[in-house]
Structures are given as structure tokens and as C-alpha cells.
mmCIF file of C-alpha atoms in Angstrom:
data_model
loop_
_atom_site.group_PDB
_atom_site.id
_atom_site.type_symbol
_atom_site.label_atom_id
_atom_site.label_comp_id
_atom_site.label_asym_id
_atom_site.label_seq_id
_atom_site.Cartn_x
_atom_site.Cartn_y
_atom_site.Cartn_z
ATOM 1 C CA UNK A 265 13.892 107.358 34.173
ATOM 2 C CA UNK A 266 13.955 107.018 30.333
ATOM 3 C CA UNK A 267 17.672 106.512 30.412
ATOM 4 C CA UNK A 268 17.694 104.514 33.081
ATOM 5 C CA UNK A 269 15.133 101.622 32.265
ATOM 6 C CA UNK A 270 17.182 101.650 28.570
ATOM 7 C CA UNK A 271 20.668 100.459 29.472
ATOM 8 C CA UNK A 272 19.238 97.864 32.188
ATOM 9 C CA UNK A 273 17.297 96.580 29.003
ATOM 10 C CA UNK A 274 20.992 96.774 26.922
ATOM 11 C CA UNK A 275 21.931 94.882 29.998
ATOM 12 C CA UNK A 276 19.429 92.712 29.512
ATOM 13 C CA UNK A 277 19.580 91.676 25.632
ATOM 14 C CA UNK A 278 23.916 91.279 26.664
ATOM 15 C CA UNK A 279 23.716 89.049 28.663
ATOM 16 C CA UNK A 280 20.685 86.434 27.657
ATOM 17 C CA UNK A 281 22.658 86.680 24.322
ATOM 18 C CA UNK A 282 25.463 85.771 26.604
ATOM 19 C CA UNK A 283 23.443 83.033 27.649
ATOM 20 C CA UNK A 284 22.588 81.526 24.946
ATOM 21 C CA UNK A 285 26.271 81.725 23.030
ATOM 22 C CA UNK A 286 27.388 79.198 26.618
ATOM 23 C CA UNK A 287 24.444 76.718 25.270
ATOM 24 C CA UNK A 288 25.244 76.400 22.339
ATOM 25 C CA UNK A 289 28.966 75.571 23.205
ATOM 26 C CA UNK A 290 27.947 72.878 25.933
ATOM 27 C CA UNK A 291 25.688 71.669 23.579
ATOM 28 C CA UNK A 292 28.166 71.054 20.585
ATOM 29 C CA UNK A 293 30.668 70.171 23.255
ATOM 30 C CA UNK A 294 28.975 67.507 24.485
ATOM 31 C CA UNK A 295 29.872 63.836 22.627
ATOM 32 C CA UNK A 296 27.497 60.697 22.014
ATOM 33 C CA UNK A 297 28.361 58.295 25.391
ATOM 34 C CA UNK A 298 27.579 60.807 27.177
ATOM 35 C CA UNK A 299 23.566 60.187 27.126
ATOM 36 C CA UNK A 300 22.068 57.279 28.309
ATOM 37 C CA UNK A 301 20.835 55.023 25.453
ATOM 38 C CA UNK A 302 17.198 55.408 24.455
ATOM 39 C CA UNK A 303 14.897 51.909 24.043
ATOM 40 C CA UNK A 304 16.118 49.767 21.638
ATOM 41 C CA UNK A 305 13.315 50.321 18.636
ATOM 42 C CA UNK A 306 10.830 47.448 16.749
ATOM 43 C CA UNK A 307 12.347 45.323 14.568
ATOM 44 C CA UNK A 308 12.055 45.894 11.015
ATOM 45 C CA UNK A 309 9.905 43.843 9.228
ATOM 46 C CA UNK A 310 11.896 40.673 7.150
ATOM 47 C CA UNK A 311 12.605 39.865 4.363
ATOM 48 C CA UNK A 312 10.751 37.076 1.935
ATOM 49 C CA UNK A 313 11.666 34.090 2.287
ATOM 50 C CA UNK A 314 14.012 32.264 -0.008
ATOM 51 C CA UNK A 315 12.958 29.319 -2.790
ATOM 52 C CA UNK A 316 13.661 26.062 -1.803
ATOM 53 C CA UNK A 317 15.565 22.992 -3.220
ATOM 54 C CA UNK A 318 15.088 20.789 -5.504
ATOM 55 C CA UNK A 319 14.710 17.531 -4.022
ATOM 56 C CA UNK A 320 18.231 15.080 -4.050
ATOM 57 C CA UNK A 321 17.231 12.372 -6.214
ATOM 58 C CA UNK A 322 16.944 9.212 -4.660
ATOM 59 C CA UNK A 323 19.393 6.266 -3.795
ATOM 60 C CA UNK A 324 19.052 2.897 -4.945
ATOM 61 C CA UNK A 325 16.982 0.337 -3.487
ATOM 62 C CA UNK A 326 19.030 -1.822 -1.575
ATOM 63 C CA UNK A 327 18.840 -6.017 -2.086
ATOM 64 C CA UNK A 328 15.714 -8.112 -1.689
ATOM 65 C CA UNK A 329 16.943 -9.831 2.182
ATOM 66 C CA UNK A 330 16.255 -13.714 2.853
ATOM 67 C CA UNK A 331 13.299 -15.268 3.128
ATOM 68 C CA UNK A 332 13.530 -16.684 7.019
ATOM 69 C CA UNK A 333 13.892 -19.993 5.972
ATOM 70 C CA UNK A 334 16.836 -18.663 3.916
ATOM 71 C CA UNK A 335 19.089 -22.063 5.635
ATOM 72 C CA UNK A 336 16.453 -24.195 7.109
ATOM 73 C CA UNK A 337 15.916 -27.616 5.754
ATOM 74 C CA UNK A 338 12.482 -29.161 5.023
ATOM 75 C CA UNK A 339 11.819 -32.721 4.226
ATOM 76 C CA UNK A 340 8.291 -33.295 2.302
ATOM 77 C CA UNK A 341 5.382 -34.820 3.615
ATOM 78 C CA UNK A 342 7.224 -38.732 3.721
ATOM 79 C CA UNK A 343 4.649 -41.757 3.137
ATOM 80 C CA UNK A 344 6.447 -44.795 6.152
ATOM 81 C CA UNK A 345 8.760 -46.812 4.082
ATOM 82 C CA UNK A 346 9.615 -49.971 6.900
ATOM 83 C CA UNK A 347 12.882 -51.097 5.394
ATOM 84 C CA UNK A 348 15.188 -51.483 8.472
ATOM 85 C CA UNK A 349 12.191 -53.269 9.932
ATOM 86 C CA UNK A 350 8.846 -53.671 10.210
ATOM 87 C CA UNK A 351 7.582 -56.618 12.707
ATOM 88 C CA UNK A 352 3.868 -57.248 14.595
ATOM 89 C CA UNK A 353 5.166 -55.155 17.920
ATOM 90 C CA UNK A 354 8.118 -52.731 16.231
ATOM 91 C CA UNK A 355 8.709 -51.391 12.640
ATOM 92 C CA UNK A 356 11.587 -49.304 12.273
ATOM 93 C CA UNK A 357 12.467 -47.272 8.326
ATOM 94 C CA UNK A 358 15.704 -45.076 8.085
ATOM 95 C CA UNK A 359 15.591 -41.699 5.842
ATOM 96 C CA UNK A 360 18.714 -40.993 4.873
ATOM 97 C CA UNK A 361 20.248 -36.944 4.761
ATOM 98 C CA UNK A 362 21.921 -34.948 1.836
ATOM 99 C CA UNK A 363 21.430 -31.651 2.819
ATOM 100 C CA UNK A 364 24.367 -31.464 5.493
ATOM 101 C CA UNK A 365 26.731 -34.671 6.839
ATOM 102 C CA UNK A 366 26.083 -36.753 9.591
ATOM 103 C CA UNK A 367 28.693 -35.138 11.779
ATOM 104 C CA UNK A 368 26.876 -32.168 10.905
ATOM 105 C CA UNK A 369 23.122 -33.325 11.848
ATOM 106 C CA UNK A 370 24.631 -35.161 15.034
ATOM 107 C CA UNK A 371 26.137 -32.358 16.584
ATOM 108 C CA UNK A 372 25.249 -28.371 14.625
ATOM 109 C CA UNK A 373 21.678 -28.896 13.769
ATOM 110 C CA UNK A 374 18.556 -29.516 15.593
ATOM 111 C CA UNK A 375 16.251 -32.310 14.077
ATOM 112 C CA UNK A 376 12.533 -32.412 14.409
ATOM 113 C CA UNK A 377 10.056 -34.560 12.568
ATOM 114 C CA UNK A 378 6.260 -34.430 12.661
ATOM 115 C CA UNK A 379 3.899 -36.679 12.633
ATOM 116 C CA UNK A 380 0.665 -37.009 10.445
ATOM 117 C CA UNK A 381 -1.826 -39.908 11.029
ATOM 118 C CA UNK A 382 -5.541 -40.788 9.889
ATOM 119 C CA UNK A 383 -8.603 -39.619 10.526
ATOM 120 C CA UNK A 384 -8.036 -36.462 12.486
ATOM 121 C CA UNK A 385 -6.143 -32.830 11.243
ATOM 122 C CA UNK A 386 -3.622 -32.779 13.997
ATOM 123 C CA UNK A 387 0.299 -33.184 13.294
ATOM 124 C CA UNK A 388 2.387 -33.641 16.504
ATOM 125 C CA UNK A 389 5.756 -33.812 17.876
ATOM 126 C CA UNK A 390 8.244 -36.363 17.963
ATOM 127 C CA UNK A 391 9.004 -37.858 20.205
ATOM 128 C CA UNK A 392 5.214 -39.251 20.850
ATOM 129 C CA UNK A 393 1.696 -41.211 21.170
ATOM 130 C CA UNK A 394 0.493 -39.415 18.636
ATOM 131 C CA UNK A 395 -3.485 -39.963 18.060
ATOM 132 C CA UNK A 396 -2.865 -43.520 20.254
ATOM 133 C CA UNK A 397 -2.020 -44.629 23.750
ATOM 134 C CA UNK A 398 -0.827 -47.886 23.739
ATOM 135 C CA UNK A 399 2.822 -47.228 20.958
ATOM 136 C CA UNK A 400 5.414 -44.606 20.275
ATOM 137 C CA UNK A 401 7.414 -42.570 17.683
ATOM 138 C CA UNK A 402 10.205 -41.897 18.712
ATOM 139 C CA UNK A 403 13.822 -41.090 15.826
ATOM 140 C CA UNK A 404 17.133 -40.528 16.501
ATOM 141 C CA UNK A 405 20.066 -38.934 14.396
ATOM 142 C CA UNK A 406 23.368 -39.298 12.689
ATOM 143 C CA UNK A 407 24.499 -42.123 13.762
ATOM 144 C CA UNK A 408 28.048 -44.017 12.974
ATOM 145 C CA UNK A 409 26.864 -46.876 12.212
ATOM 146 C CA UNK A 410 26.663 -48.477 9.390
ATOM 147 C CA UNK A 411 22.859 -48.470 7.737
ATOM 148 C CA UNK A 412 22.535 -45.748 10.939
ATOM 149 C CA UNK A 413 23.030 -42.748 9.289
ATOM 150 C CA UNK A 414 20.733 -39.623 8.893
ATOM 151 C CA UNK A 415 17.942 -40.302 10.551
ATOM 152 C CA UNK A 416 15.747 -43.465 11.780
ATOM 153 C CA UNK A 417 12.646 -43.409 12.730
ATOM 154 C CA UNK A 418 10.988 -46.225 14.964
ATOM 155 C CA UNK A 419 7.630 -47.111 15.977
ATOM 156 C CA UNK A 420 7.048 -49.373 18.877
ATOM 157 C CA UNK A 421 4.262 -51.419 20.358
ATOM 158 C CA UNK A 422 3.950 -50.308 24.342
ATOM 159 C CA UNK A 423 1.171 -52.915 25.456
ATOM 160 C CA UNK A 424 1.887 -56.627 23.973
ATOM 161 C CA UNK A 425 -0.380 -55.524 21.129
ATOM 162 C CA UNK A 426 0.251 -56.253 16.706
ATOM 163 C CA UNK A 427 0.448 -52.089 16.237
ATOM 164 C CA UNK A 428 -3.151 -52.234 13.322
ATOM 165 C CA UNK A 429 -2.949 -50.671 9.835
ATOM 166 C CA UNK A 430 -3.916 -47.371 11.402
ATOM 167 C CA UNK A 431 -1.014 -47.000 13.075
ATOM 168 C CA UNK A 432 1.827 -46.910 11.228
ATOM 169 C CA UNK A 433 0.278 -47.634 6.458
ATOM 170 C CA UNK A 434 0.754 -45.408 3.792
ATOM 171 C CA UNK A 435 -2.316 -46.430 2.547
ATOM 172 C CA UNK A 436 -3.503 -45.247 6.114
ATOM 173 C CA UNK A 437 -2.211 -41.586 5.921
ATOM 174 C CA UNK A 438 0.368 -41.471 8.018
ATOM 175 C CA UNK A 439 3.174 -39.266 6.604
ATOM 176 C CA UNK A 440 6.036 -37.307 8.878
ATOM 177 C CA UNK A 441 8.154 -34.926 8.555
ATOM 178 C CA UNK A 442 11.323 -33.517 9.753
ATOM 179 C CA UNK A 443 13.116 -29.672 9.756
ATOM 180 C CA UNK A 444 17.040 -29.770 10.229
ATOM 181 C CA UNK A 445 17.451 -26.090 11.993
ATOM 182 C CA UNK A 446 21.302 -24.981 11.860
ATOM 183 C CA UNK A 447 23.576 -22.389 15.045
ATOM 184 C CA UNK A 448 22.480 -19.419 12.321
ATOM 185 C CA UNK A 449 19.360 -19.701 12.397
ATOM 186 C CA UNK A 450 17.941 -21.516 15.951
ATOM 187 C CA UNK A 451 15.768 -19.786 18.238
ATOM 188 C CA UNK A 452 16.085 -19.831 21.481
ATOM 189 C CA UNK A 453 11.437 -18.484 22.347
ATOM 190 C CA UNK A 454 10.450 -20.930 19.403
ATOM 191 C CA UNK A 455 8.736 -23.611 20.577
ATOM 192 C CA UNK A 456 9.386 -26.333 18.517
ATOM 193 C CA UNK A 457 6.552 -28.972 19.879
ATOM 194 C CA UNK A 458 3.882 -26.647 18.123
ATOM 195 C CA UNK A 459 4.171 -27.771 15.130
ATOM 196 C CA UNK A 460 2.190 -24.171 12.902
ATOM 197 C CA UNK A 461 4.668 -22.290 15.533
ATOM 198 C CA UNK A 462 7.639 -23.451 13.793
ATOM 199 C CA UNK A 463 5.306 -23.800 10.276
ATOM 200 C CA UNK A 464 4.856 -19.356 10.692
ATOM 201 C CA UNK A 465 7.759 -18.624 11.519
ATOM 202 C CA UNK A 466 9.498 -20.317 9.610
ATOM 203 C CA UNK A 467 7.382 -19.990 6.656
ATOM 204 C CA UNK A 468 6.947 -23.410 5.553
ATOM 205 C CA UNK A 469 4.669 -25.085 3.273
ATOM 206 C CA UNK A 470 1.896 -27.421 3.640
#
């Protein structure tokens, strides 16, 4: 009975060794592609950020642009000088224009006249009546008739009454100013009858 048990034990050991050898061969014979891919590991610590580069050299400043009124022509306030006609009810004066030719004045320029009068800080556009109801201030420009070039200013009574010095005399504060605007500076958004708007838009001096 003891001999039989010893033999069985030896058989068991031999079988165990054989099984271990088979398992070892199976493990070493597997390739890396046979197993399933495991989960991705955590991201490693990032390296330190590099030192920022040096700022480049600033570019040179550009040239300043021209003022908004660079091509606009305007006069000082002009005292009236009724050098063409000086009647009791009609007065006319010619203002020569040297900044542009008569043809450019007539065909390529917007021409505006403004009137300053005695007793009020208001500035009136022409043609118009100014602060009076019985007279009319008008102007034409660019005429080709001899002695009629430049700007022609006309003051006339609209009723059968003589003009008074408050309406036409320089000593009474009457003044005229022209503004000439070439094609390149004309603005369709500007009300040219509003002297303050024109003065501000084109940066005109007082």
C-alpha cells in the first residue's frame, strides 16, 4: 500500500513539471500583438515655457496728413466796396479771384458767399435777405464779360424804397466772405447754407 502511494506521488510531480513547462513555452511564445491594448496612462508633466522673445523695433512714424481744408479756398471777411454800381436802390461790387482761373471757378468749383451784418452775431448765406425783409443779397461768378470775372455781389431793394447804410455800409458792420470748394473736397452730406457747419467741417478760422 505504501509503495503504491509513493508511485502516485511521483507521477503527480512529473505531471506538474510537464504542465509548468507547457505553460512557460506558451507564455514565451506569445507576441506583443496578441494581447489587448491597455488604457492610456496619465499625461506626463509639461516642461517649463521658454523665455519670451525680444520685441521688434518700432516702425517709423508716418507723415501727418493734410488738414481737411488744405484745398478749400476762403477769404477773410471783406468790407463792401460798391465799385461797379452804387445807386440808391441797387449796389454791385466785384471781388477778384486769383486762387483759381475764371474757367475753374465757373465749371469745377462750388462757390458760396456768406454775409455778416450790423446788430446780430448771425451769419447769413447768400442769396438771401440777411436780417432785412425789403432787400436781397445775391451773387454770380465766373462770367466771361469784360470786368465781370471773379465774384459779383449785388444788393437791391425789393420795394420802392432807398437802401439805408445799415444794409450796405462797411462802417455798419456789413461784411462778405467767400468759400471756394474744388471737386476733390466737396461733400454731399454737408448743408452749405449752414455757415457754422461749413466752418467746422473745413476748419475755417473766424
